[in-house]
PDB file of C-alpha atoms in Angstrom:
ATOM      1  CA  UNK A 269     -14.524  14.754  19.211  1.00 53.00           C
ATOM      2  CA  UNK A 270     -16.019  17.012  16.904  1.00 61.00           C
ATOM      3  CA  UNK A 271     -19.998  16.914  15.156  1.00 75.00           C
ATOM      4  CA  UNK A 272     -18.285  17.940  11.578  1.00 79.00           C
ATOM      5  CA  UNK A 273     -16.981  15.396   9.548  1.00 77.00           C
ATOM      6  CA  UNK A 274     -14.509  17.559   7.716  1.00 75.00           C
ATOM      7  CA  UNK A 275     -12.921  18.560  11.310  1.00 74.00           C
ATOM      8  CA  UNK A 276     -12.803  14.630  11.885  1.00 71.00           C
ATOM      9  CA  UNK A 277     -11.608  14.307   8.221  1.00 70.00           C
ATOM     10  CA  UNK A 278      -9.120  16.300   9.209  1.00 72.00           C
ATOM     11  CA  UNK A 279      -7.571  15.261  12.645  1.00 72.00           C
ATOM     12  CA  UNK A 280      -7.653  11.892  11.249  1.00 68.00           C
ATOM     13  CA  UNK A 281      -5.493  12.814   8.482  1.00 70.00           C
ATOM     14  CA  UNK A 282      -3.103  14.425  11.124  1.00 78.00           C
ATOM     15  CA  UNK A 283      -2.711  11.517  13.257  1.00 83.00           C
ATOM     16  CA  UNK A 284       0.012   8.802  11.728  1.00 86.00           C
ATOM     17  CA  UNK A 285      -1.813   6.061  13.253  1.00 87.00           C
ATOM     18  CA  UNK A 286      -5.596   6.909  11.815  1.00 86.00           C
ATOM     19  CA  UNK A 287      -4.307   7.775   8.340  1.00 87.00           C
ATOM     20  CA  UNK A 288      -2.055   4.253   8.112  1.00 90.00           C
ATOM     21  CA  UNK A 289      -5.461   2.643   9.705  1.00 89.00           C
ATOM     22  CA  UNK A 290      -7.132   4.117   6.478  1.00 88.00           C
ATOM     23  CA  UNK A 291      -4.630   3.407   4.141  1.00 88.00           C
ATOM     24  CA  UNK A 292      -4.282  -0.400   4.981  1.00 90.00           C
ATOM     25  CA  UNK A 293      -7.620  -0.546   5.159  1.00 90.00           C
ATOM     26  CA  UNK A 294      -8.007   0.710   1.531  1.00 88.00           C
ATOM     27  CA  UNK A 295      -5.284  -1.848   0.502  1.00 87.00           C
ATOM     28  CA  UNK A 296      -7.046  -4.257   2.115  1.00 89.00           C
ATOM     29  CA  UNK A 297     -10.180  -3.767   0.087  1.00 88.00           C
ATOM     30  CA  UNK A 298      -7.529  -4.421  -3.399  1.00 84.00           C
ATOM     31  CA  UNK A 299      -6.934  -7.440  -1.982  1.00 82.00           C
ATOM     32  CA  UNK A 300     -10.307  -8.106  -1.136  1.00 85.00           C
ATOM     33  CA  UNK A 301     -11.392  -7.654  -4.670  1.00 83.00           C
ATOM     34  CA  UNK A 302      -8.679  -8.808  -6.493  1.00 80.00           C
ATOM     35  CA  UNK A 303      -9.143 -12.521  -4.653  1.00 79.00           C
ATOM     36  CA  UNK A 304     -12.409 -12.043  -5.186  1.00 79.00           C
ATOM     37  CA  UNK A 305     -12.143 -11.503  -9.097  1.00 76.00           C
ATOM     38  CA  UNK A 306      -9.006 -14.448  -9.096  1.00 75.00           C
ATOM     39  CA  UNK A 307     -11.404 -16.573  -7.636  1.00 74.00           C
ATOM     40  CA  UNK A 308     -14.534 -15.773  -9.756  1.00 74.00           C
ATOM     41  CA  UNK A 309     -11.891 -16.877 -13.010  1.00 73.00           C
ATOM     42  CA  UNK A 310     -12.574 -20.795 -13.861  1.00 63.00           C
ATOM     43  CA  UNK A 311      -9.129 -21.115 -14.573  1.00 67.00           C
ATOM     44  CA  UNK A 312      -7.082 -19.084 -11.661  1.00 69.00           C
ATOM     45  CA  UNK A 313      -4.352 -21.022  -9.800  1.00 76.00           C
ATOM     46  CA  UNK A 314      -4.697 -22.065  -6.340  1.00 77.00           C
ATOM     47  CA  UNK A 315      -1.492 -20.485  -5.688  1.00 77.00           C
ATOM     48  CA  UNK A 316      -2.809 -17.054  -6.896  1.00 78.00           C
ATOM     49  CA  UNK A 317      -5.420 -17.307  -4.948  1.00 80.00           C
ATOM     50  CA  UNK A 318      -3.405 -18.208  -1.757  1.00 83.00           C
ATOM     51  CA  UNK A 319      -1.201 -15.714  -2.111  1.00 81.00           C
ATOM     52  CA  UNK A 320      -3.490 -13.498  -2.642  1.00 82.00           C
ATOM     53  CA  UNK A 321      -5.211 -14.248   0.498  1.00 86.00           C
ATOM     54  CA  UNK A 322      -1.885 -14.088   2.702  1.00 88.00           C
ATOM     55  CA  UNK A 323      -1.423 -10.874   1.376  1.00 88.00           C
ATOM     56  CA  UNK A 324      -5.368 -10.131   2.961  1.00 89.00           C
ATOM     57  CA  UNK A 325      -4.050 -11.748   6.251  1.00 93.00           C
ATOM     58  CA  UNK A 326      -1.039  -9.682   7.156  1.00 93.00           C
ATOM     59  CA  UNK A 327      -2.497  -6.681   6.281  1.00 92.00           C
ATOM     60  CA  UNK A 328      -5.513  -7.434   8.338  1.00 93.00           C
ATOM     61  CA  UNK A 329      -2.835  -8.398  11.244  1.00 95.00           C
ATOM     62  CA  UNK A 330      -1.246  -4.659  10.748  1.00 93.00           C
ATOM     63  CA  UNK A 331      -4.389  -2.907  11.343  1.00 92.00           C
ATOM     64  CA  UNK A 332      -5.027  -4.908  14.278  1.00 93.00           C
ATOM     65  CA  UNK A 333      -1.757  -3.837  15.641  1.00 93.00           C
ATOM     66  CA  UNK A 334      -1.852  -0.686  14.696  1.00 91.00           C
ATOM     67  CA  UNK A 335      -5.517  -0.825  16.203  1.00 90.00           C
ATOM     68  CA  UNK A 336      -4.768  -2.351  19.212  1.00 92.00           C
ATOM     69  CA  UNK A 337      -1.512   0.108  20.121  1.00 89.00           C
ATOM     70  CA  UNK A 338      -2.942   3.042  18.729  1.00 85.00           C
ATOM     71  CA  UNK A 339      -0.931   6.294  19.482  1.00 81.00           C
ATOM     72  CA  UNK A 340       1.710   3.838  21.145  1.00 87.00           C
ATOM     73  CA  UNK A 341       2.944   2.963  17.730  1.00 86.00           C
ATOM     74  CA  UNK A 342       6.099   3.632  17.575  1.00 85.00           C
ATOM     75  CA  UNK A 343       8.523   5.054  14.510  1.00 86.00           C
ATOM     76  CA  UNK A 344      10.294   1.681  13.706  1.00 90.00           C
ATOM     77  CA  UNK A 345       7.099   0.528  13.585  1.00 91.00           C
ATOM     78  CA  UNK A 346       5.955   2.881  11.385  1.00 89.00           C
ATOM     79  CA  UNK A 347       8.332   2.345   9.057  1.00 92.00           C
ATOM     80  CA  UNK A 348       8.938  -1.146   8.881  1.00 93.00           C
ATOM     81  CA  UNK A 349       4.648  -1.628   8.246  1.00 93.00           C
ATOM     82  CA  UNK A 350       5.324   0.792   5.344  1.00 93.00           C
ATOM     83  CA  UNK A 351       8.199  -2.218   4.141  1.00 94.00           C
ATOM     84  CA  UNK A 352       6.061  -4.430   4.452  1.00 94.00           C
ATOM     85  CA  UNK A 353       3.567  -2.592   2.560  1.00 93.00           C
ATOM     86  CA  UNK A 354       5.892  -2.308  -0.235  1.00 94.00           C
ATOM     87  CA  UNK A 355       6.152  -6.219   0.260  1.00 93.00           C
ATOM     88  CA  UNK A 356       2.627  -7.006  -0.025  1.00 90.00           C
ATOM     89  CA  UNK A 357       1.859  -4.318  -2.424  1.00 90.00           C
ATOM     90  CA  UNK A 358       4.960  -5.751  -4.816  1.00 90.00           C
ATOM     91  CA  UNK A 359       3.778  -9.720  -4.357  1.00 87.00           C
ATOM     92  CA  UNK A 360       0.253  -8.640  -5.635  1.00 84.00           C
ATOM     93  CA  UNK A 361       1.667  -7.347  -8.754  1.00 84.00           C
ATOM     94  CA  UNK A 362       3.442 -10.225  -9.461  1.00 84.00           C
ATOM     95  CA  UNK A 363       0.570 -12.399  -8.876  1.00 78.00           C
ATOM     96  CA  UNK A 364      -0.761 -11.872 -13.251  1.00 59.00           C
ATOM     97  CA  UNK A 365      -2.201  -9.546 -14.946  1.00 53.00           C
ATOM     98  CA  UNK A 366      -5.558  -9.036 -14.015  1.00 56.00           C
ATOM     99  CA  UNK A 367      -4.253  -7.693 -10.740  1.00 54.00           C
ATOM    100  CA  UNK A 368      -1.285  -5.980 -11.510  1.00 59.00           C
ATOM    101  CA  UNK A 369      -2.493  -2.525 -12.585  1.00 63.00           C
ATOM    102  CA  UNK A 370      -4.937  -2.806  -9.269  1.00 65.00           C
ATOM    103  CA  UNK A 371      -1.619  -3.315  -7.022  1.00 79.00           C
ATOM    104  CA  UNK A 372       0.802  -1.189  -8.732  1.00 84.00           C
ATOM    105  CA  UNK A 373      -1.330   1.923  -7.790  1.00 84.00           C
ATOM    106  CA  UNK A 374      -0.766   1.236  -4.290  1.00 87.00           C
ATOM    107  CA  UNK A 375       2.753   2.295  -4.844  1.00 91.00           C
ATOM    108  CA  UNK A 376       1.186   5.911  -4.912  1.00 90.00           C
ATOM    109  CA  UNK A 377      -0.256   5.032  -1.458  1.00 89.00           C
ATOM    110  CA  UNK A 378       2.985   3.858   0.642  1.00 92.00           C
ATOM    111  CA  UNK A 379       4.687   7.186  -0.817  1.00 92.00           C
ATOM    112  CA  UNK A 380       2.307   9.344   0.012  1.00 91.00           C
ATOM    113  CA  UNK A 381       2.298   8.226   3.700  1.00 92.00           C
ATOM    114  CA  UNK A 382       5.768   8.031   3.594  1.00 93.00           C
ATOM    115  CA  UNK A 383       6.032  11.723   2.200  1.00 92.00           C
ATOM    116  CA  UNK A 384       3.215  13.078   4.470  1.00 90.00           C
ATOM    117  CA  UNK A 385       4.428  11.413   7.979  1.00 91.00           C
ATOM    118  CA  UNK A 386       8.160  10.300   7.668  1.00 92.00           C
ATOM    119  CA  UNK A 387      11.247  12.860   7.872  1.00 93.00           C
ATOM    120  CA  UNK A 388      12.611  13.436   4.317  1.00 93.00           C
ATOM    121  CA  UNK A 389      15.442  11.259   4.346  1.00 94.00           C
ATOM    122  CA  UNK A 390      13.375   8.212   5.090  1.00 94.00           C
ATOM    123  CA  UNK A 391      10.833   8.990   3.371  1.00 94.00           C
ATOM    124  CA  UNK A 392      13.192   9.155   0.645  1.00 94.00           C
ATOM    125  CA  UNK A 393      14.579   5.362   1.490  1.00 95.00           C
ATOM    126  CA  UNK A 394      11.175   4.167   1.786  1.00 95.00           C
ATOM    127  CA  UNK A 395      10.089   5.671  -1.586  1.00 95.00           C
ATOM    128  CA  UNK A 396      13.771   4.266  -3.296  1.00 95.00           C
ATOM    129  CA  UNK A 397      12.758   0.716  -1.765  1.00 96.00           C
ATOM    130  CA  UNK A 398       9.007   1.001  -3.457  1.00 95.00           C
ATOM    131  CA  UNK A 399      10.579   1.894  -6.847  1.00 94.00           C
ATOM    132  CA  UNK A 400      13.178  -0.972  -6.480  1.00 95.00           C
ATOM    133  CA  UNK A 401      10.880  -3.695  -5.584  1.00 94.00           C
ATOM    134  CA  UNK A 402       8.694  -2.219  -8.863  1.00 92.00           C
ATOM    135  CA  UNK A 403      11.355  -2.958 -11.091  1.00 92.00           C
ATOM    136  CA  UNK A 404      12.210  -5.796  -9.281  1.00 92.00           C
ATOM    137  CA  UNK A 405       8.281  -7.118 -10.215  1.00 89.00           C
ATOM    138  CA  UNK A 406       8.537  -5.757 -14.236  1.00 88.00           C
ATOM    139  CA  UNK A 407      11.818  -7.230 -14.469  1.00 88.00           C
ATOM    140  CA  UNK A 408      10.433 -11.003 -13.462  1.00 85.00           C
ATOM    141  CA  UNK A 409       8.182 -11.163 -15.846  1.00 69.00           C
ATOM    142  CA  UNK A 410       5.038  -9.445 -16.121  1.00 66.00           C
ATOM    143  CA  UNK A 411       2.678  -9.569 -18.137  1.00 73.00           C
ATOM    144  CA  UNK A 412       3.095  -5.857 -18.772  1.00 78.00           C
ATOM    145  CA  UNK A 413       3.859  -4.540 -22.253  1.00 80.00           C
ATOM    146  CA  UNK A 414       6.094  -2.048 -21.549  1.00 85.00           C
ATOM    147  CA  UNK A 415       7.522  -2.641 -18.423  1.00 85.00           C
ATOM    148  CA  UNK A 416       9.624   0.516 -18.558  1.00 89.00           C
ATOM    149  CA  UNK A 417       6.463   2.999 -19.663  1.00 88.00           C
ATOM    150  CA  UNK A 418       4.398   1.064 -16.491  1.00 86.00           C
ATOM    151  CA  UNK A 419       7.353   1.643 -14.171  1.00 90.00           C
ATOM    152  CA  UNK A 420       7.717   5.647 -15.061  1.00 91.00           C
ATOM    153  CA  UNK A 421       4.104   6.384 -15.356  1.00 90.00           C
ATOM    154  CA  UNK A 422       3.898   4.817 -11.714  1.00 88.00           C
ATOM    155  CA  UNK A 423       6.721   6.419 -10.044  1.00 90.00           C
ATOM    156  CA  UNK A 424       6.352   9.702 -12.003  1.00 90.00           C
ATOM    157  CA  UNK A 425       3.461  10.090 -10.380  1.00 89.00           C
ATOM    158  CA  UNK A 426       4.735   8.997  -7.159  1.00 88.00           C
ATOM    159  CA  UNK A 427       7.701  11.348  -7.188  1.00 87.00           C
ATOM    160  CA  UNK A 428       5.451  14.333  -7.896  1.00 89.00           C
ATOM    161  CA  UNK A 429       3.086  13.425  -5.651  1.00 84.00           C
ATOM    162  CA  UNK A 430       6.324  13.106  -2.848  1.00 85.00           C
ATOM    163  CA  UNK A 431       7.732  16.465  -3.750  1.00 85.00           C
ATOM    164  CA  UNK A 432       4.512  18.141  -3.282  1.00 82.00           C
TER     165      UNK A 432
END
């Protein structure tokens, strides 16, 4: 192990494993927040607020796997955590407004793992998926006032961001 941060920066970034680690734990933090923001609300829904907490739960229970088996994760794994992400990412955006922008962004996240450690065709379904279960979200009934402009300005970027 290295003294310089940016060499540990870096071999974390290399290594599938750390960089999910990183990732859910930066998704975890949304959730964090967003509960914590639903719950602060006088007039939030206990069913908000549970599923927001679930969502805290499994993600916590991924990085404990992914913790736990380290370098032993496997590729299926890999890609069905990034599913689930999509899953967890998607129900937060349903969950109203006040969290929906938050959670949508994490779209950008679960493509650029995809792009950076998956091969392209996967990466490709796993992207495809994201967008899907986006629309899917915007077309139940947001609270977003163009659903169309939120979906392209979300998966524009994430399509750039893919390609490069």
């Amino acid at each position: 192990m290295h003294d310089n941060p940016l060499i540990r920066f870096r071999e974390l970034i290399f290594d599938p494993n750390g960089a999910a680690v990183v990732f859910w734990l930066g998704g975890i933090a949304a959730g964090v927040l967003a509960l914590a923001f639903t719950m602060a609300k006088h007039n939030s829904s206990w069913q908000v607020i549970a599923t927001l907490a679930c969502l805290v739960v499994v993600a916590v229970a991924i990085v404990g796997v992914r913790l736990a088996l380290g370098a032993r994760i496997s590729s299926w794994f890999d890609q069905l955590s990034m599913s689930i992400a999509t899953i967890l990412v998607s129900a937060g955006a349903a969950t109203g407004p006040s969290t929906h922008i938050d959670f949508a962004s994490l779209y950008v996240w679960i493509a650029l793992y995809a792009a950076l450690y998956f091969q392209p065709v996967v990466a490709t379904l796993q992207i495809a998926g994201a967008g899907a279960a986006y629309a899917f979200v915007l077309a139940i009934g947001s609270n977003v006032e163009n659903p169309l402009a939120a979906w392209l300005t979300t998966f524009g970027t994430v399509s750039v961001l893919a390609v490069v």
